Each structure stands twice: as structure tokens, then as C-alpha cells.
Tab-separated table of C-alpha atoms in Angstrom:
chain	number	residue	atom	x	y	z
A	1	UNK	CA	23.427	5.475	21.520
A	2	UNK	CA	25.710	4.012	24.011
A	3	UNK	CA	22.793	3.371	26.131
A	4	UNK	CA	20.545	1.785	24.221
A	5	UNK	CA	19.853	-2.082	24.507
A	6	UNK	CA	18.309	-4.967	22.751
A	7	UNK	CA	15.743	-7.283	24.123
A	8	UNK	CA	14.004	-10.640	22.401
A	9	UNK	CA	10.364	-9.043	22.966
A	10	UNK	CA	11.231	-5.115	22.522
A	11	UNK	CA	14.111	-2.645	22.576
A	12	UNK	CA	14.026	0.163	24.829
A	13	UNK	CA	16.594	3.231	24.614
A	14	UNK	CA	17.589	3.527	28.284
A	15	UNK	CA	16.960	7.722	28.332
A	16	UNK	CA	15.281	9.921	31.155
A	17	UNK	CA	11.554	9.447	31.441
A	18	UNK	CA	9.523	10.291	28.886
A	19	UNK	CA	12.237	10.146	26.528
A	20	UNK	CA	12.552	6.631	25.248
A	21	UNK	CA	13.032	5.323	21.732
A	22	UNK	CA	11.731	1.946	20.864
A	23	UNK	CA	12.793	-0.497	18.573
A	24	UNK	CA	11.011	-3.919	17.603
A	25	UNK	CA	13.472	-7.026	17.850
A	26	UNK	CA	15.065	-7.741	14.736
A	27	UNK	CA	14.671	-10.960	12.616
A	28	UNK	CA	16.962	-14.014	14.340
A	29	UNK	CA	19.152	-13.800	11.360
A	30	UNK	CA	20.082	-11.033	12.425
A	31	UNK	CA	6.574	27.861	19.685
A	32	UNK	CA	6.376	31.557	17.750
A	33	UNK	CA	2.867	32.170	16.322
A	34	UNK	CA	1.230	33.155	13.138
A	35	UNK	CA	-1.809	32.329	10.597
A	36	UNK	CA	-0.673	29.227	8.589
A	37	UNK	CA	-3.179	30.129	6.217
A	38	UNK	CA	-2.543	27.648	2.883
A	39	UNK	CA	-3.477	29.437	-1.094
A	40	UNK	CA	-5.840	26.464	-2.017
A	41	UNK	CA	-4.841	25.503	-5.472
A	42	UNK	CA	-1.762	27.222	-5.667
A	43	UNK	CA	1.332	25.002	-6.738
A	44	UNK	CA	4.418	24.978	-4.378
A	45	UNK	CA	7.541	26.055	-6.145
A	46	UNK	CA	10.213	23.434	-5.672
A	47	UNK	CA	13.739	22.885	-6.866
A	48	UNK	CA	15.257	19.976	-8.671
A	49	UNK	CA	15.932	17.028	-5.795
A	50	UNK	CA	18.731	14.826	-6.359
A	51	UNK	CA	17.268	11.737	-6.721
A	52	UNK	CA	19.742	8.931	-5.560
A	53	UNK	CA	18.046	5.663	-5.777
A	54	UNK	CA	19.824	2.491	-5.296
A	55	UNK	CA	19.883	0.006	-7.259
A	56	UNK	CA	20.518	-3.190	-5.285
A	57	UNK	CA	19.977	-5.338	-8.082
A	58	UNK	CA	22.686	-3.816	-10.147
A	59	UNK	CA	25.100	-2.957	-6.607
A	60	UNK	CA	25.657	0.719	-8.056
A	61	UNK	CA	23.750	3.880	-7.522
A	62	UNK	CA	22.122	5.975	-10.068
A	63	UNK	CA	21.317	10.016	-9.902
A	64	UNK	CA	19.142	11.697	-11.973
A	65	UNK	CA	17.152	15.035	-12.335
A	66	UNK	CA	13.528	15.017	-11.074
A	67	UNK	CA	12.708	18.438	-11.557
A	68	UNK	CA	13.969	21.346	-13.394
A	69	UNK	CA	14.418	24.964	-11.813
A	70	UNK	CA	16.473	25.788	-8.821
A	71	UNK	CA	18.891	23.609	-7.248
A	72	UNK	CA	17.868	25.093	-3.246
A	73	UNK	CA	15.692	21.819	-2.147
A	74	UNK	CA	18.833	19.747	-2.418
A	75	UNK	CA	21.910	21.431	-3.265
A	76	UNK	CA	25.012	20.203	-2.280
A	77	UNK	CA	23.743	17.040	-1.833
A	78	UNK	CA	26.625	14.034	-2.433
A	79	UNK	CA	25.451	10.960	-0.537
A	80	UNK	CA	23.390	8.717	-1.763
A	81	UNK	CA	20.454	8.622	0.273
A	82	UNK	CA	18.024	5.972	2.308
A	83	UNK	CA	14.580	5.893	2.584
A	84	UNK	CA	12.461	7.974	6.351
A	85	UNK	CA	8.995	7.520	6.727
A	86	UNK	CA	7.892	10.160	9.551
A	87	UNK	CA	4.622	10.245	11.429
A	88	UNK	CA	3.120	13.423	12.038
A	89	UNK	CA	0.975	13.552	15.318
A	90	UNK	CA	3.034	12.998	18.481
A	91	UNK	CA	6.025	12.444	16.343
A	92	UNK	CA	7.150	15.609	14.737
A	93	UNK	CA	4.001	17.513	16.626
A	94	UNK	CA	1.140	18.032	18.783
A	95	UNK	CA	-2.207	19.318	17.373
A	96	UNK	CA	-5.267	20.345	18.889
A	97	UNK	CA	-8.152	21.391	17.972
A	98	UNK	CA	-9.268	25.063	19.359
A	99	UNK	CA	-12.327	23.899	21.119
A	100	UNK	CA	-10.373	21.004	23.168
A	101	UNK	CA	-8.497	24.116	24.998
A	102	UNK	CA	-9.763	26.084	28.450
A	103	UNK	CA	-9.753	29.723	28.678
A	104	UNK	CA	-7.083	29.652	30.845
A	105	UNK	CA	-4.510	27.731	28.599
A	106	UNK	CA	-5.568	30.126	25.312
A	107	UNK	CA	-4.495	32.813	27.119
A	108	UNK	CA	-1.193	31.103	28.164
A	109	UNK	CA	-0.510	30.441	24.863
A	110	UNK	CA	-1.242	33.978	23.686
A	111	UNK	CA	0.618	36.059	25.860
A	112	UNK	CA	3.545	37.652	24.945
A	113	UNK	CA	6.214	36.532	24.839
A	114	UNK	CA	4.330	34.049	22.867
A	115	UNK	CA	6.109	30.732	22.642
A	116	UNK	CA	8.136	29.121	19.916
A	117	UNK	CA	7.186	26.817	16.580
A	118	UNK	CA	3.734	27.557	18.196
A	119	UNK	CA	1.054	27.804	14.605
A	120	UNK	CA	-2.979	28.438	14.371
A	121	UNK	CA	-4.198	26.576	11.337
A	122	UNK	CA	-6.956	27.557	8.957
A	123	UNK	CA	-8.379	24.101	10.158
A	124	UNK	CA	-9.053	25.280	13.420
A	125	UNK	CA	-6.329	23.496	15.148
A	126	UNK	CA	-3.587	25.089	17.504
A	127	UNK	CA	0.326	23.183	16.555
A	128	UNK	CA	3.175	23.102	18.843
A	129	UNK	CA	6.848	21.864	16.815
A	130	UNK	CA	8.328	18.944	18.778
A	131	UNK	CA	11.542	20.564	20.082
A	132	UNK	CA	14.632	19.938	17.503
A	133	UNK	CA	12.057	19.136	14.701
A	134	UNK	CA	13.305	21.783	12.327
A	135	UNK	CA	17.575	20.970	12.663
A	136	UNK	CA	16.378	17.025	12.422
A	137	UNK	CA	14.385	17.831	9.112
A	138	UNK	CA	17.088	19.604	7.740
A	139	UNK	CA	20.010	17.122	8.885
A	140	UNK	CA	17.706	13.613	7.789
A	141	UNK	CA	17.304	14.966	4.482
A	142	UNK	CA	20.752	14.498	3.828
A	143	UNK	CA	20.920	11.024	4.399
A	144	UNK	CA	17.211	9.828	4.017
A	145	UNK	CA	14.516	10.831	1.612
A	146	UNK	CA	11.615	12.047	3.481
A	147	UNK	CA	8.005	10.786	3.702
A	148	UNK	CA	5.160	11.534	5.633
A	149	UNK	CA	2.771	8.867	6.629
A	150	UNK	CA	0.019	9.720	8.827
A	151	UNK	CA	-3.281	8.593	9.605
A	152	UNK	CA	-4.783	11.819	9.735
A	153	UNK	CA	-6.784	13.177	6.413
A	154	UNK	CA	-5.276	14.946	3.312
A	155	UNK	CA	-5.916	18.234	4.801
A	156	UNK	CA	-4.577	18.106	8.346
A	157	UNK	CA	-1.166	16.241	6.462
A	158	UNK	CA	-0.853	18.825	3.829
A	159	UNK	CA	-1.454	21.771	6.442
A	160	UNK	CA	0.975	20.226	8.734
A	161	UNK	CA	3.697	19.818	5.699
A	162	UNK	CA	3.213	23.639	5.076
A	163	UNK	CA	3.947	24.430	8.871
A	164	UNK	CA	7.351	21.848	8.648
A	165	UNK	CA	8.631	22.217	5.268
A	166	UNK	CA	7.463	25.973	4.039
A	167	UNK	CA	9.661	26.450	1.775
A	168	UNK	CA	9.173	23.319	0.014
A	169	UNK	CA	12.701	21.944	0.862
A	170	UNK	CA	12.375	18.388	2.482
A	171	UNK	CA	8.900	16.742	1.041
A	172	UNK	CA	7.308	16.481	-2.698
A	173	UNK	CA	3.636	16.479	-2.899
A	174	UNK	CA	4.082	12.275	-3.752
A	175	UNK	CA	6.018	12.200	-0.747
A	176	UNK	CA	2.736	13.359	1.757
A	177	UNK	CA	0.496	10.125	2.764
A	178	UNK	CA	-2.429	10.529	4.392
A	179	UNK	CA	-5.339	7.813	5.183
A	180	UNK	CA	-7.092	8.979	2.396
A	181	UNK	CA	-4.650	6.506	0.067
A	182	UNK	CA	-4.594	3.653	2.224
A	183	UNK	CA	-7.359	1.012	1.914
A	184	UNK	CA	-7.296	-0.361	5.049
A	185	UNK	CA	-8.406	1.537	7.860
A	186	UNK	CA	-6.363	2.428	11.239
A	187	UNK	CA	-2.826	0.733	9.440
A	188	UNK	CA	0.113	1.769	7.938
A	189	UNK	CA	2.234	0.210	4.779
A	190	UNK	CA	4.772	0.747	2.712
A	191	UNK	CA	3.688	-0.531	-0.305
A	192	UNK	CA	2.092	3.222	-1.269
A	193	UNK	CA	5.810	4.770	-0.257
A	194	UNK	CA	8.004	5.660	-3.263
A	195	UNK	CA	11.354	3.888	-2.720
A	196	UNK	CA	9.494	1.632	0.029
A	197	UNK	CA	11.946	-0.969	0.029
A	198	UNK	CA	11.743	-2.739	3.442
A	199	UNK	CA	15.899	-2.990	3.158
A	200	UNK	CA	15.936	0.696	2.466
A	201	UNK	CA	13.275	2.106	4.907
A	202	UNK	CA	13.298	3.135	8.808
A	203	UNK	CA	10.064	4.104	10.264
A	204	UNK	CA	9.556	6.604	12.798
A	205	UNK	CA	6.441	7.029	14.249
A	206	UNK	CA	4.966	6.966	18.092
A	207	UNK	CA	2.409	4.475	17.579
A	208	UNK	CA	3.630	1.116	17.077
A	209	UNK	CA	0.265	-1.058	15.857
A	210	UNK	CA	-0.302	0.639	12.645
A	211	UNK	CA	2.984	-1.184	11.578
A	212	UNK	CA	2.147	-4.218	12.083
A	213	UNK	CA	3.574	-5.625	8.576
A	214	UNK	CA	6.853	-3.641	9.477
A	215	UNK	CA	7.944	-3.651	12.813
A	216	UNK	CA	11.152	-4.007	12.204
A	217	UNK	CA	11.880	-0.937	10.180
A	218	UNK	CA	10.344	0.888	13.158
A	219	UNK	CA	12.272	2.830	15.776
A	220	UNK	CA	9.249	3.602	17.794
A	221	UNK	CA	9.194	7.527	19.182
A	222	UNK	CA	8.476	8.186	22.774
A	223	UNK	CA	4.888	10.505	22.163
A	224	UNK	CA	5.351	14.175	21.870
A	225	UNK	CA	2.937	16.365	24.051
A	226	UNK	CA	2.560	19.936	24.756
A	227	UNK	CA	-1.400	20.618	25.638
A	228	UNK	CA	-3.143	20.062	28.525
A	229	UNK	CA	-5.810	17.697	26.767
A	230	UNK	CA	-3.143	14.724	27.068
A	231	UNK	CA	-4.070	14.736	30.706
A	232	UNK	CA	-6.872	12.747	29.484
A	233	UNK	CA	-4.048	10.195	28.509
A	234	UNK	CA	-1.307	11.421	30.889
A	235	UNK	CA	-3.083	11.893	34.113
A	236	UNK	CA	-4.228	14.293	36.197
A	237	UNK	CA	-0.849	14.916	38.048
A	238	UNK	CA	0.839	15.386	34.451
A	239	UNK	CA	1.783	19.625	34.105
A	240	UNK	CA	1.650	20.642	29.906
A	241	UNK	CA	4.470	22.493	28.769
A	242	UNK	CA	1.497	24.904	27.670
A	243	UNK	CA	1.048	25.931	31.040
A	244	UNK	CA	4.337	25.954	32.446
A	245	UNK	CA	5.767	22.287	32.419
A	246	UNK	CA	9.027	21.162	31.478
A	247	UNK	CA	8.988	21.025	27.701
A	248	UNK	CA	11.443	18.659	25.804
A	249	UNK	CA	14.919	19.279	25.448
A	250	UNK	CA	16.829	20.297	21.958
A	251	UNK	CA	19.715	18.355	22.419
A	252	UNK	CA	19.448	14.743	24.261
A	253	UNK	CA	16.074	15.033	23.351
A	254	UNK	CA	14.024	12.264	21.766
A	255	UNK	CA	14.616	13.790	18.223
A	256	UNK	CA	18.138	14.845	18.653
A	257	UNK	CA	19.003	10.965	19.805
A	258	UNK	CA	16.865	10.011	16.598
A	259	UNK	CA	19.206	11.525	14.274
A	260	UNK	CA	21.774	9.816	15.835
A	261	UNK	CA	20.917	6.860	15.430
A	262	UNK	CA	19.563	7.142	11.919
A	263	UNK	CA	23.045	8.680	11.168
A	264	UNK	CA	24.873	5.272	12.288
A	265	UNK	CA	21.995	3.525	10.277
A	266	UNK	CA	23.495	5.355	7.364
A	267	UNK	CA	27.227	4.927	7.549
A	268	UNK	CA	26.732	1.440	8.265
A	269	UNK	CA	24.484	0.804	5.421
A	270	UNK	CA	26.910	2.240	2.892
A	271	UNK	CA	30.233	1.670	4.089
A	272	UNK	CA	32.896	0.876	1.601
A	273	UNK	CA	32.488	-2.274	-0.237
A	274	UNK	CA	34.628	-4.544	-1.740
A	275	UNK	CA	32.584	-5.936	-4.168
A	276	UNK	CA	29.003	-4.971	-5.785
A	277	UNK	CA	27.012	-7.778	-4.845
A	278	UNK	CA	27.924	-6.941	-1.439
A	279	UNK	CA	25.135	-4.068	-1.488
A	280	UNK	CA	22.007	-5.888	-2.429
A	281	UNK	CA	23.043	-7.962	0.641
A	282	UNK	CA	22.659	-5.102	2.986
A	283	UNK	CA	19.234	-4.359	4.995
A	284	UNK	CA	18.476	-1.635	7.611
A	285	UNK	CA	16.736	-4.163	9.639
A	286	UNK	CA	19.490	-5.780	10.492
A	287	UNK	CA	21.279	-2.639	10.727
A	288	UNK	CA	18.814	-1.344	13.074
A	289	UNK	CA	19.325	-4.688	15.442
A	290	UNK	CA	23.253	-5.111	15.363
A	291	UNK	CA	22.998	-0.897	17.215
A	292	UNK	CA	20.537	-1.705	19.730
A	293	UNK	CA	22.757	-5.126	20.835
């Protein structure tokens, strides 16, 4: 975080190639494989999740009990808790479709040893885990409630959910967005985000245009890709991890540098007060800009 700078027209983490992290300017006030086969119809058990919302109005936090059963999806849990929108595609993952691979790269894939947080969907789609995803999932949800906002249809984001979160730990069925409940086409918004508050909510996503109404909650990913298709994007002299290139890294990678910073977001946001009002004054927006200065 050390490295990372602020600029009038865009913010650019100053990382290795490939491995940048984006952030809007700020207002001036400021692989292993198996079947991920899904049981259509079949309810998801879940726990009870600690539901801290805060109440800026009021300048005190609440917590009350969503759910009854278990206590595993958030037990332990203490903080009160911020809002995380996550993209999907190129985010937290790269997905292909089977027929978009050659020969030769199916059988690089397939070979044992086969390769890590590598999945086959029921949808017909091959899904490589962005390096660090799970440990990220697992250390946001501490800090953040989870969403997942992608522009993708309700089956590709519920099939993807299954291969993240399978034991149901980190995102409620409300929690899932897909383009099927957004009206307009090719954008993003928070206003169909439980707990959307723009003072309460950082984006992460790789794509920065489908934000347009809130680039400044983004912190714009550098794009995750694995499979030789990207070449189409990447170029011809660009070597996929699927057949033998340099794959991200766990640590110093772009997720691992994420968490980081969405850590700081945090702590800042709910530092010790000396009065209530102070609270409702508070907005991650301005957060986000005073850490990239």
C-alpha cells in the first residue's frame, strides 16, 4: 500500500505488470478438478449471519439474528462490518466455455497432476480460482458483507457462487446479482444491493464502465486470466498459465494487496470516535482517496 499513488484523472497501484489496482479519483472534498454439478431446487443450508448494520443516522450499530440454525457462516464474528460488492469474471475467476479450448490445452489441463481451484461446470464451462481467492473470501467476510454483482446470467452467477462459497459461508441467496435484476443493460448499480449505501460500499470489479454512477467506490482489479482464449485480448506473444505461463502469485498478488487495502478501508472507517454524530460523517470514498494520496 506504500506504493500506491493518487492522480486527478485515475489512480494506479504502482505493482509489477499485470498486477495493478485502480482506483477512480475521489470527490475534491476529499486449480484441483471435479464435477460442480448443482441439485436444482435444493435449498442451501446456511447458518445464522450476524447482521451488523450501521445505523448512521442514529451513530450506533445494531446486531440482530437473520437466520436461525447453526452459528458456522459467521461465528465469532465481533466487528461490525462494511459493505463488498465483488465481480465475478476476471475478478475472482476466469471461465470458459469448453468449445473456446484446443485439443492441446484440454489435455494440459487434464493431466495429472491436474492443477489447482481448476472446476468443470454442468454449464459447460471450464473455471480456474484467481490465486488467493479462497483466504481473501474468508478474511473480507470479516470486515465486509459480501455481494456478488455480475453481468453474467442467474445461472453462470449461482454456479460460480457454488464453486466459491460451497459451503454456504460468505454469500446469501439475496446477496447473488446477476443481469437478470438489473434493468438496464451492460451497467452496474447499487441501488438493487442490500446495505448499498454509497458511504458504506467498495466495489471491486475489473471492468470499470459498468460503474459509471459509482466510480468512486471502485478499486478497479487488474483482469484475471488463465486460458489461452485471452490471446484474443492479450496478444499473440501472451503464454496462459494453462499451458505453462507464469500464473499469479498468492501473496503480493492482485488479491492479496486487495485485502490490504480494504483492511485499512476498515480501521479507518471505524476508528474510535468521540462523539456519535461523528459516524454518519464518515464515507469510504473519501477513505478510499486519503490511502491512495
Amino acid at each position: 500500500l506504500a506504493h500506491l499513488s493518487l492522480s486527478r484523472s485515475s489512480t494506479t497501484a504502482d505493482l509489477p505488470a499485470g498486477h495493478q489496482i485502480r482506483i477512480r479519483p475521489p470527490l475534491p472534498l476529499l486449480g484441483f478438478l471435479f464435477l460442480a454439478v448443482p441439485v436444482m431446487g435444493t435449498k442451501r443450508k446456511r447458518g445464522w449471519e450476524d447482521d451488523v448494520s450501521c445505523d448512521l443516522c442514529q451513530g450506533k450499530f445494531k446486531r440482530r439474528k437473520v437466520d436461525g440454525g447453526s452459528s458456522t457462516a459467521t461465528e465469532g464474528m465481533r466487528e461490525p462490518r462494511l459493505v463488498l460488492v465483488l465481480d465475478l469474471d476476471h475478478t475472482l475467476l476466469h471461465s470458459i466455455r469448453f468449445d473456446r479450448l484446443p485439443p492441446q490445452e484440454c489435455r494440459l489441463l487434464f493431466q495429472e497432476p491436474r492443477l489447482p481451484d481448476l472446476f468443470k461446470t454442468w454449464l459447460g464451462m471450464i473455471v480456474k480460482l484467481r490465486p488467493f481467492v479462497r483466504t481473501f473470501l474468508r478474511e473480507a467476510n470479516t470486515m465486509y458483507h459480501l455481494c456478488i454483482w455480475t453481468t453474467g446470467d442467474r445461472c453462470f452467477a449461482q454456479e460460480m457462487v457454488r464453486i466459491l462459497d460451497p459451503k454456504g459461508l460468505f454469500f446469501s441467496p439475496g446477496d447473488v446479482i446477476s443481469r437478470d435484476d438489473y434493468k438496464e443493460k451492460g451497467r452496474k448499480g447499487l441501488d438493487v444491493v442490500r446495505r448499498g449505501d454509497e458511504r458504506t460500499t467498495v466495489i471491486l470489479d475489473d471492468t470499470e464502465e459498468v460503474w459509471d454512477k459509482h466510480l468512486l467506490n471502485l478499486v478497479q482489479m487488474p483482469p484475471y486470466h488463465f486460458f489461452s482464449y485471452s490471446r484474443l485480448k492479450l496478444g499473440p506473444t501472451w503464454r496462459p498459465p494453462s499451458e505453462g505461463g507464469e500464473d499469479e502469485q498468492e501473496v503480493n498478488g492482485p488479491l492479496w494487496r486487495a485485502l490490504q487495502l480494504l483492511r485499512r478501508v476498515h480501521t479507518m472507517f471505524f476508528r474510535p470516535v468521540d462523539s456519535r454524530d461523528d459516524l454518519r460523517t464518515r464515507d469510504v470514498r473519501e477513505i478510499l482517496s486519503e490511502l491512495m494520496k
